mmCIF file with all atom_site columns, C-alpha atoms in Angstrom:
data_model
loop_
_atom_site.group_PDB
_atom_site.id
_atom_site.type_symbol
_atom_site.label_atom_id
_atom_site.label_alt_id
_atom_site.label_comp_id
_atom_site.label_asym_id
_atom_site.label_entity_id
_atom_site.label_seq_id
_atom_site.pdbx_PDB_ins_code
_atom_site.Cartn_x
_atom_site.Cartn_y
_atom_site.Cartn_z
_atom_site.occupancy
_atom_site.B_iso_or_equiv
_atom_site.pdbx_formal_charge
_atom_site.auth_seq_id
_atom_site.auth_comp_id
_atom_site.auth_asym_id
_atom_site.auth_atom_id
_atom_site.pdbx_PDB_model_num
ATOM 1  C CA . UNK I 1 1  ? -95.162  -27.679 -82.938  1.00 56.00 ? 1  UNK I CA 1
ATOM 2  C CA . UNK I 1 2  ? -96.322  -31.079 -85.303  1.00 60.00 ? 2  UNK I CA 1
ATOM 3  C CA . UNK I 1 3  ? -97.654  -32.168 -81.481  1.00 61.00 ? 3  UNK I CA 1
ATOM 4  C CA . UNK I 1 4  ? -99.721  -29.314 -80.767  1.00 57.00 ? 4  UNK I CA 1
ATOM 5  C CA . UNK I 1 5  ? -101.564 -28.874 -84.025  1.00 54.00 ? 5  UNK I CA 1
ATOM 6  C CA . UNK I 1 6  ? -102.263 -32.606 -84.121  1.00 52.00 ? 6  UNK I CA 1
ATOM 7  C CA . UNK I 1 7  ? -103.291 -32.036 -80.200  1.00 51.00 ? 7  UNK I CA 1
ATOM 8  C CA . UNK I 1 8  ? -105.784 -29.099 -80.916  1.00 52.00 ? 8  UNK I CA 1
ATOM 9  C CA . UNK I 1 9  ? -106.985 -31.722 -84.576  1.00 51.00 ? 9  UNK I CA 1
ATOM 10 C CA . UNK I 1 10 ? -107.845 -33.849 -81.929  1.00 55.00 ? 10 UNK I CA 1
ATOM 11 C CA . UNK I 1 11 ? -109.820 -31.434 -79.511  1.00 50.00 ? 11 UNK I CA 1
ATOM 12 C CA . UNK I 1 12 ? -111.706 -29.560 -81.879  1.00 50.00 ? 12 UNK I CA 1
ATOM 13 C CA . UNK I 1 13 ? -113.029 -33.171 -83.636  1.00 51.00 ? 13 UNK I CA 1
ATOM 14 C CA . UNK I 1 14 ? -113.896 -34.616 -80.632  1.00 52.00 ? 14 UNK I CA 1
ATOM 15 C CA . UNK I 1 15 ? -116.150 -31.370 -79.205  1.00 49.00 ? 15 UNK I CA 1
ATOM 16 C CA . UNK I 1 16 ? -117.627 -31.503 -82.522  1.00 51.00 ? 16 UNK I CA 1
ATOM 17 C CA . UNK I 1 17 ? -118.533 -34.821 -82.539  1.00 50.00 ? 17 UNK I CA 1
ATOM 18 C CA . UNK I 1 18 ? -119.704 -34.701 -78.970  1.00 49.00 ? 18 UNK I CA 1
ATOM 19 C CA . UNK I 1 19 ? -121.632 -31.418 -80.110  1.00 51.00 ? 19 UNK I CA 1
ATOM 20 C CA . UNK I 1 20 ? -123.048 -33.387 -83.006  1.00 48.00 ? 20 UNK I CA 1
ATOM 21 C CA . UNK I 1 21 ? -124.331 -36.410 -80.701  1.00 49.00 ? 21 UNK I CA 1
ATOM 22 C CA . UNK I 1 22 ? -126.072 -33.665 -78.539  1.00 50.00 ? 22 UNK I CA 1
ATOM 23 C CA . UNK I 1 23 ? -127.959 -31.581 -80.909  1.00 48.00 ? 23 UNK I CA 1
ATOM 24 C CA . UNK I 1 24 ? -131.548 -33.553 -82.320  1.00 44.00 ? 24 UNK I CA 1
ATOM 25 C CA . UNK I 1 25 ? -130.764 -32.582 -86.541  1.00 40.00 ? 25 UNK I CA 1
ATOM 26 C CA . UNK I 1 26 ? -127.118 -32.018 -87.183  1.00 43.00 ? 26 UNK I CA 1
ATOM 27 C CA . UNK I 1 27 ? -126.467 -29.189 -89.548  1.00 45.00 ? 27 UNK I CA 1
ATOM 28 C CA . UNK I 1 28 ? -124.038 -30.553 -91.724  1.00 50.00 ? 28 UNK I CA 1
ATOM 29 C CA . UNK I 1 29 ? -123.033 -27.438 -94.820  1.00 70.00 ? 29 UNK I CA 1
ATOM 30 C CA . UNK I 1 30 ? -120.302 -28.201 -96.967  1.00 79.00 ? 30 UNK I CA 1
ATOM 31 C CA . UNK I 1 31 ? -118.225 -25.655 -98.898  1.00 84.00 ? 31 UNK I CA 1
ATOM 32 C CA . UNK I 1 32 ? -114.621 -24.542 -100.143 1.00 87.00 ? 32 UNK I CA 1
ATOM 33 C CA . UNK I 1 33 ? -112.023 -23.064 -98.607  1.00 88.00 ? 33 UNK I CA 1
ATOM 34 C CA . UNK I 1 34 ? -112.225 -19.848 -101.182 1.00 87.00 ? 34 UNK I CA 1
ATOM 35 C CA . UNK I 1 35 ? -115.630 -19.473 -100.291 1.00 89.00 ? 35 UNK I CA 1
ATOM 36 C CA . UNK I 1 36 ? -115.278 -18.965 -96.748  1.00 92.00 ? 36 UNK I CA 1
ATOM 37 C CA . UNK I 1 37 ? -112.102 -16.785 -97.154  1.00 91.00 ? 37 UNK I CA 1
ATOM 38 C CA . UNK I 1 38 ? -114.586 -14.412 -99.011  1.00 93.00 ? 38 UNK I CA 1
ATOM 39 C CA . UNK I 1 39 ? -116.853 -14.837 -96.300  1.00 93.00 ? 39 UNK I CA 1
ATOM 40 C CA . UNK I 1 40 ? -114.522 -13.566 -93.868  1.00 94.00 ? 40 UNK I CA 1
ATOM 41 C CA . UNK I 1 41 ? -113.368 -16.580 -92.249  1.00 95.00 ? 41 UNK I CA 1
ATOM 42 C CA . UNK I 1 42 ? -109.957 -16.922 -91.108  1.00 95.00 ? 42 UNK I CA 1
ATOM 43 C CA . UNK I 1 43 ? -107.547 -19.911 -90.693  1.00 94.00 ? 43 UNK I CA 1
ATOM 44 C CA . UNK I 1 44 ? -106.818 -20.656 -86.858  1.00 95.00 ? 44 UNK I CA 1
ATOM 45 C CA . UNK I 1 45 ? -104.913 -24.322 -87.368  1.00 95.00 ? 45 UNK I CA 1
ATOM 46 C CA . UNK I 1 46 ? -103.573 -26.665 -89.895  1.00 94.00 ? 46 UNK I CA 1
ATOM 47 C CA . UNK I 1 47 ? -102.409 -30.367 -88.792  1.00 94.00 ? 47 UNK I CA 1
ATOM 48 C CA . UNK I 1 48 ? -100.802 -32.817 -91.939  1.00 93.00 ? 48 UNK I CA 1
ATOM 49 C CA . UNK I 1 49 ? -102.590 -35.967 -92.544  1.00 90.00 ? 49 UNK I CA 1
ATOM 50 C CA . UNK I 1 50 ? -101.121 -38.206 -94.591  1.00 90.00 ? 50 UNK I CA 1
ATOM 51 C CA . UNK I 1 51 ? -100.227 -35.995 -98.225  1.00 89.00 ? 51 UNK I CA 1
ATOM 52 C CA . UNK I 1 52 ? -103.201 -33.476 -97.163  1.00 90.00 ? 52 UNK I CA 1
ATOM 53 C CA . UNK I 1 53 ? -103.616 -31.238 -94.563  1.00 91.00 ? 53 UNK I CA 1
ATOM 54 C CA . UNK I 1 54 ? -106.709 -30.756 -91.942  1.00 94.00 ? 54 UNK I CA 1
ATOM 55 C CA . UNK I 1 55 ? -107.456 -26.861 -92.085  1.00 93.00 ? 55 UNK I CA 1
ATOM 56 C CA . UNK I 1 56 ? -109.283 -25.061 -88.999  1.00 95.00 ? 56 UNK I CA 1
ATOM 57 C CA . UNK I 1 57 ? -111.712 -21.896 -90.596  1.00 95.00 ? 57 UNK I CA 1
ATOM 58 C CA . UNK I 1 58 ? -113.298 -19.629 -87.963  1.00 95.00 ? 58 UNK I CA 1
ATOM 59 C CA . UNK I 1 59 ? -115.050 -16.797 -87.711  1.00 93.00 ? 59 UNK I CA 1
ATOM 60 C CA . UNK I 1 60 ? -116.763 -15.538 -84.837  1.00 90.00 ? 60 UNK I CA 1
ATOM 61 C CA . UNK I 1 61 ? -119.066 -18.553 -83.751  1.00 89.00 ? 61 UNK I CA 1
ATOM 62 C CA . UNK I 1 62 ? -118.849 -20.344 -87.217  1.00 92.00 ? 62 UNK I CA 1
ATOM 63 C CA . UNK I 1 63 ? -116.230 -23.228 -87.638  1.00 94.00 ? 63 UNK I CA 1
ATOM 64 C CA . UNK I 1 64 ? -115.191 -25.685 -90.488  1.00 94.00 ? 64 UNK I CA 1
ATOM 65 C CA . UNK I 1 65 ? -112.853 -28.026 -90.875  1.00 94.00 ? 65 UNK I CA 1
ATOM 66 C CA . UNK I 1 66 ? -111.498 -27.716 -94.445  1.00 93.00 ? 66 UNK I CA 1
ATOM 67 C CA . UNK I 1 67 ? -109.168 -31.063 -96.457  1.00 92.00 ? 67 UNK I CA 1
ATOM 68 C CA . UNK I 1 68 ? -106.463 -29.203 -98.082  1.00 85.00 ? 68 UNK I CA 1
ATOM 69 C CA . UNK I 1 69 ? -105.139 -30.624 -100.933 1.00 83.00 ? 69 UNK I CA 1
ATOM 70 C CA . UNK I 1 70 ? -104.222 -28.273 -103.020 1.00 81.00 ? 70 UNK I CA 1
ATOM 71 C CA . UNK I 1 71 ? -105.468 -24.878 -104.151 1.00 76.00 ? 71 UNK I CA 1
ATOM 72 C CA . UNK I 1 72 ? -107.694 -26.265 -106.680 1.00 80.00 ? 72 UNK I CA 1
ATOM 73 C CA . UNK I 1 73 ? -108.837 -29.406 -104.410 1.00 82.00 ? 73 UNK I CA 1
ATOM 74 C CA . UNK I 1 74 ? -110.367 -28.786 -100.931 1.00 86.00 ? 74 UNK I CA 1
ATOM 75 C CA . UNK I 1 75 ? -113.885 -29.443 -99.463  1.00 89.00 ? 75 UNK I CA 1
ATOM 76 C CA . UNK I 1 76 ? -114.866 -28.070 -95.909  1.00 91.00 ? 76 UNK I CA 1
ATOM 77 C CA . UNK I 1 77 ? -117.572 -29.580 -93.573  1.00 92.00 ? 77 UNK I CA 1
ATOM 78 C CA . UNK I 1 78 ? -118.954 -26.888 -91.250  1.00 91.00 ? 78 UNK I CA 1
ATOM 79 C CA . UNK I 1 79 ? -118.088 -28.448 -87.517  1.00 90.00 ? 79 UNK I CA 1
ATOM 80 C CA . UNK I 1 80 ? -120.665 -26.503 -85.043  1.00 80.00 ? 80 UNK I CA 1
#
């Protein structure tokens, strides 16, 4: 299971990254992981790095990828 989080880390930063290359201004938004549960986004995927963990947020076309911490300590980058 450790194998195919870390596999689908790996996929989802390199489209991003790729997508980023592509498009002429990156959009790059920044928020919590609170905020976007009240937004309505949902977790899809969670791979440990190090102490931390890399958190997946979705919803519908919308994607971040969130450093968990702890409950008090996380900061999301919006990936799309």
């Amino acid at each position: 299971m450790p194998k195919l989080a870390l596999a689908l880390a790996t996929a989802l930063l390199t489209a991003a990254v790729a997508h980023a290359q592509e498009a002429e201004e990156p959009v790059i938004a920044s928020s919590t992981m609170g905020a976007l549960a009240s937004q309505g986004y949902e977790i899809k995927a969670a791979a440990p790095n190090g102490s931390r963990y890399v958190v997946f947020m979705q919803n519908d076309k919308s994607a971040y990828a969130c450093e968990f911490v702890n409950t008090t300590e996380t900061q999301c980058r919006q990936i799309n």
